[in-house]
CSV table of C-alpha atoms in Angstrom, one decimal:
chain,number,residue,atom,x,y,z
A,507,MET,CA,-61.8,106.9,-115.1
A,508,GLY,CA,-63.5,106.9,-111.6
A,509,GLU,CA,-62.2,103.4,-111.0
A,510,GLN,CA,-58.6,104.5,-111.6
A,511,VAL,CA,-59.0,107.3,-109.1
A,512,ASN,CA,-60.4,105.0,-106.5
A,513,LEU,CA,-57.6,102.5,-107.1
A,514,LYS,CA,-55.0,105.3,-106.7
A,515,LYS,CA,-56.7,106.4,-103.5
A,516,SER,CA,-56.7,102.8,-102.2
A,517,ILE,CA,-53.0,102.4,-102.9
A,518,LEU,CA,-52.2,105.8,-101.2
A,519,LEU,CA,-54.3,104.8,-98.2
A,520,THR,CA,-52.5,101.4,-98.0
A,521,ILE,CA,-49.1,103.2,-98.1
A,522,LEU,CA,-50.3,105.7,-95.5
A,523,TYR,CA,-51.6,103.0,-93.1
A,524,THR,CA,-48.3,101.0,-93.5
A,525,MET,CA,-46.2,104.1,-92.7
A,526,LEU,CA,-48.5,104.9,-89.7
A,527,ALA,CA,-48.1,101.3,-88.4
A,528,LEU,CA,-44.4,101.5,-88.7
A,529,LEU,CA,-44.4,104.8,-86.9
A,530,VAL,CA,-46.5,103.4,-84.1
A,531,GLY,CA,-44.2,100.4,-83.9
A,532,PHE,CA,-41.2,102.6,-83.7
A,533,GLY,CA,-42.9,104.7,-81.0
A,534,ILE,CA,-43.6,101.5,-79.0
A,535,LEU,CA,-39.9,100.5,-79.2
A,536,VAL,CA,-38.9,104.0,-78.1
A,537,LEU,CA,-41.3,103.8,-75.1
A,538,ILE,CA,-39.9,100.4,-74.2
A,539,MET,CA,-36.4,101.8,-74.3
A,540,CYS,CA,-37.3,104.9,-72.3
A,541,PHE,CA,-39.1,103.1,-69.6
A,542,GLY,CA,-36.4,100.5,-69.2
A,543,PHE,CA,-38.1,97.4,-70.5
A,544,THR,CA,-34.9,96.5,-72.4
A,545,SER,CA,-34.9,92.9,-71.1
A,546,SER,CA,-38.2,92.2,-72.7
A,547,LEU,CA,-37.0,93.7,-76.0
A,548,ALA,CA,-33.8,91.7,-75.7
A,549,ALA,CA,-35.7,88.4,-75.3
A,550,PHE,CA,-37.8,89.3,-78.4
A,551,MET,CA,-34.8,90.2,-80.5
A,552,LYS,CA,-33.2,86.9,-79.5
A,553,ASP,CA,-36.3,85.0,-80.5
A,554,VAL,CA,-36.3,86.6,-83.9
A,555,GLY,CA,-32.6,86.0,-84.5
A,556,CYS,CA,-31.3,89.5,-84.0
A,557,TYR,CA,-28.5,88.2,-81.6
A,558,ASN,CA,-26.2,91.2,-81.8
A,559,MET,CA,-28.9,93.7,-80.8
A,560,ALA,CA,-30.3,91.2,-78.2
A,561,SER,CA,-26.9,90.9,-76.6
A,562,GLY,CA,-26.5,94.7,-76.4
A,563,LEU,CA,-29.9,95.1,-74.9
A,564,TYR,CA,-29.3,92.3,-72.3
A,565,TYR,CA,-26.1,94.0,-71.2
A,566,ARG,CA,-27.9,97.4,-71.0
A,567,SER,CA,-30.4,95.6,-68.7
A,568,TYR,CA,-27.6,94.3,-66.6
A,569,GLU,CA,-26.1,97.8,-66.2
A,570,LYS,CA,-29.5,99.2,-65.2
A,571,SER,CA,-30.6,96.4,-62.9
A,572,GLY,CA,-27.4,94.7,-61.7
A,573,GLU,CA,-29.0,91.3,-62.4
A,574,ILE,CA,-26.2,88.9,-63.3
A,575,ASP,CA,-28.4,86.7,-65.5
A,576,TYR,CA,-28.7,89.5,-68.0
A,577,CYS,CA,-24.9,89.8,-68.2
A,578,TYR,CA,-24.7,86.0,-68.7
A,579,GLN,CA,-27.3,86.1,-71.5
A,580,ALA,CA,-25.4,89.0,-73.2
A,581,LEU,CA,-22.1,87.1,-72.9
A,582,CYS,CA,-23.4,83.8,-74.3
A,583,LEU,CA,-24.8,85.6,-77.4
A,584,LYS,CA,-21.4,87.4,-78.0
A,585,VAL,CA,-19.6,84.0,-77.6
A,586,ASN,CA,-21.9,82.6,-80.3
A,587,LEU,CA,-21.2,85.6,-82.5
A,588,GLY,CA,-17.4,85.5,-82.0
A,589,ASP,CA,-17.2,89.1,-80.9
A,590,ASP,CA,-13.8,89.0,-79.1
A,591,ASP,CA,-13.9,92.6,-77.7
A,592,LYS,CA,-17.3,92.1,-76.2
A,593,ILE,CA,-16.5,88.6,-75.0
A,594,VAL,CA,-13.6,90.1,-72.9
A,595,GLU,CA,-15.7,93.0,-71.6
A,596,TYR,CA,-18.8,91.0,-70.8
A,597,TYR,CA,-16.9,88.0,-69.3
A,598,GLU,CA,-14.9,90.2,-67.0
A,599,SER,CA,-18.2,91.9,-65.8
A,600,TYR,CA,-19.7,88.5,-65.4
A,601,ILE,CA,-17.0,86.9,-63.2
A,602,GLY,CA,-16.4,90.2,-61.4
A,603,ASP,CA,-20.0,90.5,-60.3
A,604,ASP,CA,-20.6,90.1,-56.5
A,605,ASP,CA,-23.3,87.5,-57.2
A,606,TYR,CA,-21.1,85.4,-59.6
A,607,GLU,CA,-20.2,82.6,-57.1
A,608,GLN,CA,-23.8,82.1,-56.0
A,609,TYR,CA,-25.1,82.3,-59.6
A,610,SER,CA,-22.6,79.7,-60.9
A,611,GLN,CA,-23.4,77.4,-58.0
A,612,ASP,CA,-27.1,77.7,-58.6
A,613,LYS,CA,-26.6,76.9,-62.3
A,614,LEU,CA,-24.8,73.7,-61.3
A,615,LYS,CA,-27.5,72.7,-58.8
A,616,SER,CA,-30.1,73.3,-61.5
A,617,VAL,CA,-28.6,70.4,-63.5
A,618,GLU,CA,-29.9,67.9,-61.0
A,619,GLY,CA,-33.5,68.8,-61.9
A,620,VAL,CA,-33.0,68.7,-65.6
A,621,GLU,CA,-34.3,65.6,-67.4
A,622,GLY,CA,-31.8,64.1,-69.7
A,623,GLY,CA,-29.0,61.7,-70.1
A,624,VAL,CA,-25.4,61.7,-68.8
A,625,LEU,CA,-24.0,63.4,-71.9
A,626,ALA,CA,-26.5,66.2,-71.9
A,627,LYS,CA,-26.0,66.9,-68.2
A,628,SER,CA,-22.2,66.7,-68.6
A,629,THR,CA,-22.3,69.4,-71.4
A,630,MET,CA,-24.3,71.7,-69.0
A,631,LEU,CA,-21.8,71.2,-66.3
A,632,THR,CA,-18.9,72.3,-68.5
A,633,GLU,CA,-20.5,75.5,-69.6
A,634,GLU,CA,-18.4,77.7,-67.2
A,635,TYR,CA,-15.3,76.1,-68.5
A,636,TYR,CA,-16.4,76.7,-72.1
A,637,LEU,CA,-17.0,80.4,-71.4
A,638,ALA,CA,-13.6,80.7,-69.7
A,639,SER,CA,-11.9,79.1,-72.7
A,640,LYS,CA,-13.6,81.5,-75.1
A,641,TYR,CA,-12.4,84.4,-72.9
A,642,VAL,CA,-8.8,83.2,-73.1
A,643,ASN,CA,-9.1,82.8,-76.9
A,644,ALA,CA,-10.6,86.3,-77.1
A,645,LEU,CA,-7.7,87.8,-75.1
A,646,ILE,CA,-5.2,86.2,-77.4
A,647,ALA,CA,-7.1,87.4,-80.5
A,648,GLN,CA,-7.0,90.9,-79.0
A,649,GLY,CA,-3.2,90.7,-78.6
A,650,SER,CA,-3.4,90.3,-74.8
A,651,SER,CA,-1.5,87.0,-74.7
A,652,ASP,CA,0.3,87.9,-71.5
A,653,LYS,CA,-3.0,88.4,-69.7
A,654,ALA,CA,-4.3,85.2,-71.3
A,655,TRP,CA,-1.2,83.3,-70.1
A,656,GLN,CA,-1.7,84.5,-66.5
A,657,VAL,CA,-5.3,83.5,-66.5
A,658,ALA,CA,-4.3,80.0,-67.8
A,659,ILE,CA,-1.6,79.7,-65.1
A,660,ASP,CA,-4.0,80.7,-62.4
A,661,SER,CA,-6.5,78.1,-63.6
A,662,ILE,CA,-3.8,75.4,-63.0
A,663,ILE,CA,-3.0,76.7,-59.5
A,664,ALA,CA,-6.8,76.6,-58.7
A,665,MET,CA,-6.9,72.9,-59.7
A,666,ASP,CA,-5.1,72.1,-56.4
A,667,GLU,CA,-8.5,72.4,-54.7
A,668,ILE,CA,-10.8,70.5,-57.1
A,669,ASN,CA,-13.4,67.9,-56.1
A,670,LEU,CA,-16.0,66.0,-58.0
A,671,TYR,CA,-18.5,68.8,-57.8
A,672,SER,CA,-16.1,71.7,-58.2
A,673,GLN,CA,-13.5,70.9,-60.9
A,674,GLY,CA,-12.2,74.3,-61.8
A,675,ASN,CA,-11.2,75.4,-65.3
A,676,TYR,CA,-8.1,74.2,-67.1
A,677,LEU,CA,-7.3,76.9,-69.7
A,678,LEU,CA,-3.7,76.3,-71.0
A,679,SER,CA,-4.7,74.3,-74.1
A,680,LYS,CA,-4.8,77.3,-76.4
A,681,PHE,CA,-1.0,77.7,-75.8
A,682,VAL,CA,-0.2,74.0,-76.1
A,683,GLY,CA,-1.2,73.3,-79.7
A,684,GLU,CA,0.4,72.5,-83.0
A,685,ASP,CA,2.1,75.9,-83.0
A,686,ASN,CA,4.2,75.7,-79.8
A,687,SER,CA,5.9,79.1,-80.3
A,688,LYS,CA,3.4,80.8,-77.9
A,689,PHE,CA,4.0,78.2,-75.3
A,690,ASN,CA,7.8,78.2,-75.7
A,691,GLU,CA,7.9,82.0,-75.4
A,692,LYS,CA,5.9,82.0,-72.2
A,693,TYR,CA,7.6,79.0,-70.7
A,694,GLU,CA,11.1,80.4,-70.9
A,695,GLY,CA,12.5,81.1,-67.5
A,696,MET,CA,10.0,79.0,-65.6
A,697,ASP,CA,12.4,76.0,-65.3
A,698,ASN,CA,10.2,73.0,-64.8
A,699,ILE,CA,7.8,74.5,-62.2
A,700,LEU,CA,4.8,74.5,-64.5
A,701,ILE,CA,5.1,71.0,-65.9
A,702,VAL,CA,5.6,69.7,-62.4
A,703,GLU,CA,2.5,71.5,-61.2
A,704,MET,CA,0.5,70.2,-64.2
A,705,GLN,CA,1.6,66.6,-63.6
A,706,GLU,CA,0.6,66.9,-60.0
A,707,CYS,CA,-2.8,68.2,-61.0
A,708,PHE,CA,-3.2,65.3,-63.4
A,709,ASP,CA,-2.2,62.7,-60.9
A,710,GLU,CA,-4.6,64.2,-58.3
A,711,ALA,CA,-7.4,64.3,-60.8
A,712,ILE,CA,-6.8,60.7,-61.7
A,713,LEU,CA,-7.0,59.8,-58.0
A,714,LEU,CA,-10.2,61.7,-57.7
A,715,PHE,CA,-11.6,59.9,-60.7
A,716,ASP,CA,-10.6,56.5,-59.4
A,717,ASN,CA,-12.1,57.2,-56.0
A,718,ASN,CA,-15.5,58.0,-57.5
A,719,LYS,CA,-15.7,55.9,-60.7
A,720,ASP,CA,-17.4,52.9,-59.0
A,721,SER,CA,-19.6,54.8,-56.5
A,722,VAL,CA,-21.6,57.2,-58.7
A,723,SER,CA,-25.2,56.2,-59.1
A,724,SER,CA,-27.3,59.1,-60.3
A,725,ASN,CA,-27.1,60.5,-63.9
A,726,THR,CA,-26.0,63.8,-62.4
A,727,ASP,CA,-23.0,62.2,-60.6
A,728,ARG,CA,-22.1,60.3,-63.7
A,729,ALA,CA,-22.2,63.6,-65.6
A,730,TYR,CA,-19.8,65.1,-63.1
A,731,LEU,CA,-17.5,62.1,-63.5
A,732,MET,CA,-17.6,62.3,-67.3
A,733,ALA,CA,-16.8,66.0,-67.1
A,734,LEU,CA,-13.8,65.2,-64.9
A,735,GLY,CA,-12.7,62.4,-67.2
A,736,ASN,CA,-12.8,64.7,-70.2
A,737,ARG,CA,-10.8,67.3,-68.3
A,738,ILE,CA,-8.2,64.7,-67.4
A,739,ILE,CA,-7.8,63.6,-71.0
A,740,THR,CA,-7.3,67.2,-72.2
A,741,LEU,CA,-4.8,67.9,-69.4
A,742,GLY,CA,-2.9,64.7,-70.0
A,743,GLN,CA,-2.7,65.3,-73.7
A,744,ASP,CA,-1.3,68.8,-73.1
A,745,ILE,CA,1.2,67.5,-70.5
A,746,ASN,CA,2.6,65.0,-73.0
A,747,LYS,CA,2.8,67.6,-75.7
A,748,ILE,CA,4.9,69.8,-73.4
A,749,TYR,CA,7.2,66.9,-72.5
A,750,GLU,CA,7.7,66.3,-76.2
A,751,THR,CA,8.2,70.0,-77.0
A,752,LEU,CA,10.8,70.3,-74.2
A,753,GLY,CA,12.6,67.2,-75.6
A,754,GLU,CA,12.4,65.5,-72.2
A,755,GLU,CA,12.5,61.7,-72.1
A,756,THR,CA,10.3,60.6,-69.4
A,757,THR,CA,8.3,57.5,-68.4
A,758,ASN,CA,5.5,59.9,-67.5
A,759,ILE,CA,4.4,60.1,-71.1
A,760,ALA,CA,3.6,56.3,-71.2
A,761,SER,CA,2.1,56.4,-67.8
A,762,ASN,CA,-0.2,59.3,-68.7
A,763,LEU,CA,-1.3,57.6,-71.9
A,764,ASN,CA,-2.2,54.5,-69.9
A,765,SER,CA,-4.2,56.6,-67.4
A,766,MET,CA,-6.0,58.5,-70.1
A,767,LEU,CA,-6.9,55.2,-71.9
A,768,GLU,CA,-8.4,53.8,-68.7
A,769,VAL,CA,-10.4,57.0,-68.1
A,770,ASN,CA,-11.6,57.1,-71.7
A,771,ASN,CA,-12.9,53.5,-71.4
A,772,LYS,CA,-14.7,54.3,-68.2
A,773,ILE,CA,-16.3,57.4,-69.8
A,774,LYS,CA,-17.6,55.3,-72.7
A,775,GLY,CA,-19.4,53.1,-70.1
A,776,LEU,CA,-21.1,56.1,-68.6
A,777,ILE,CA,-23.0,57.1,-71.7
């Protein structure tokens, strides 16, 4: 009988200690939140796989401190989660930050010090393009296709000033897919201004690629060339789709295909 009583006491004490430990743990979390150590908690939540909570905590850290890296961390997590509303909110905060230009340049420079092959470095160099593409996709998913279209058009205009180390973002691909209704709707009334601009961007990018393809020596420069080549292929494919959609017979299609083939062959040699 005495043994049963002791067993019950032992079980009750175990439950009590467990509840006390949980309360202490909860209290610690509250203290962390109250004293502003949200970035540390965000990193912990990310490590244990609580990405949604981690993203929110990173963004709260950004709002408190103004450090753009926290906004970037929050955005990347939301992109992985596919949260369209938050992708739009966080991305606009990210690129609208006063430190964005310097931050993005520092990220590109950091690639030089990363050990790795051309393919790995090229993937890192296209991260900003990847985030921008996800932003456009999220806008369309929200029903803000007009805004997404304008962002995509602006990206083409910005390509007038590209160089090997600053290639811009080409963002029209979401509109130029198997379902061309979105593109046709937006393209109406533009005459041929857009396709002419895109063709000029393509031709200039090809020239830039040709001028650098035999002179790159480091893995980082090869990675930049690979990123440019992939951008050229995407742009060229979309241009040819537009030509076909508009029903225009043009020798540009064949010329573009030939240029893309040459670029693709060069890219294979870079890996």
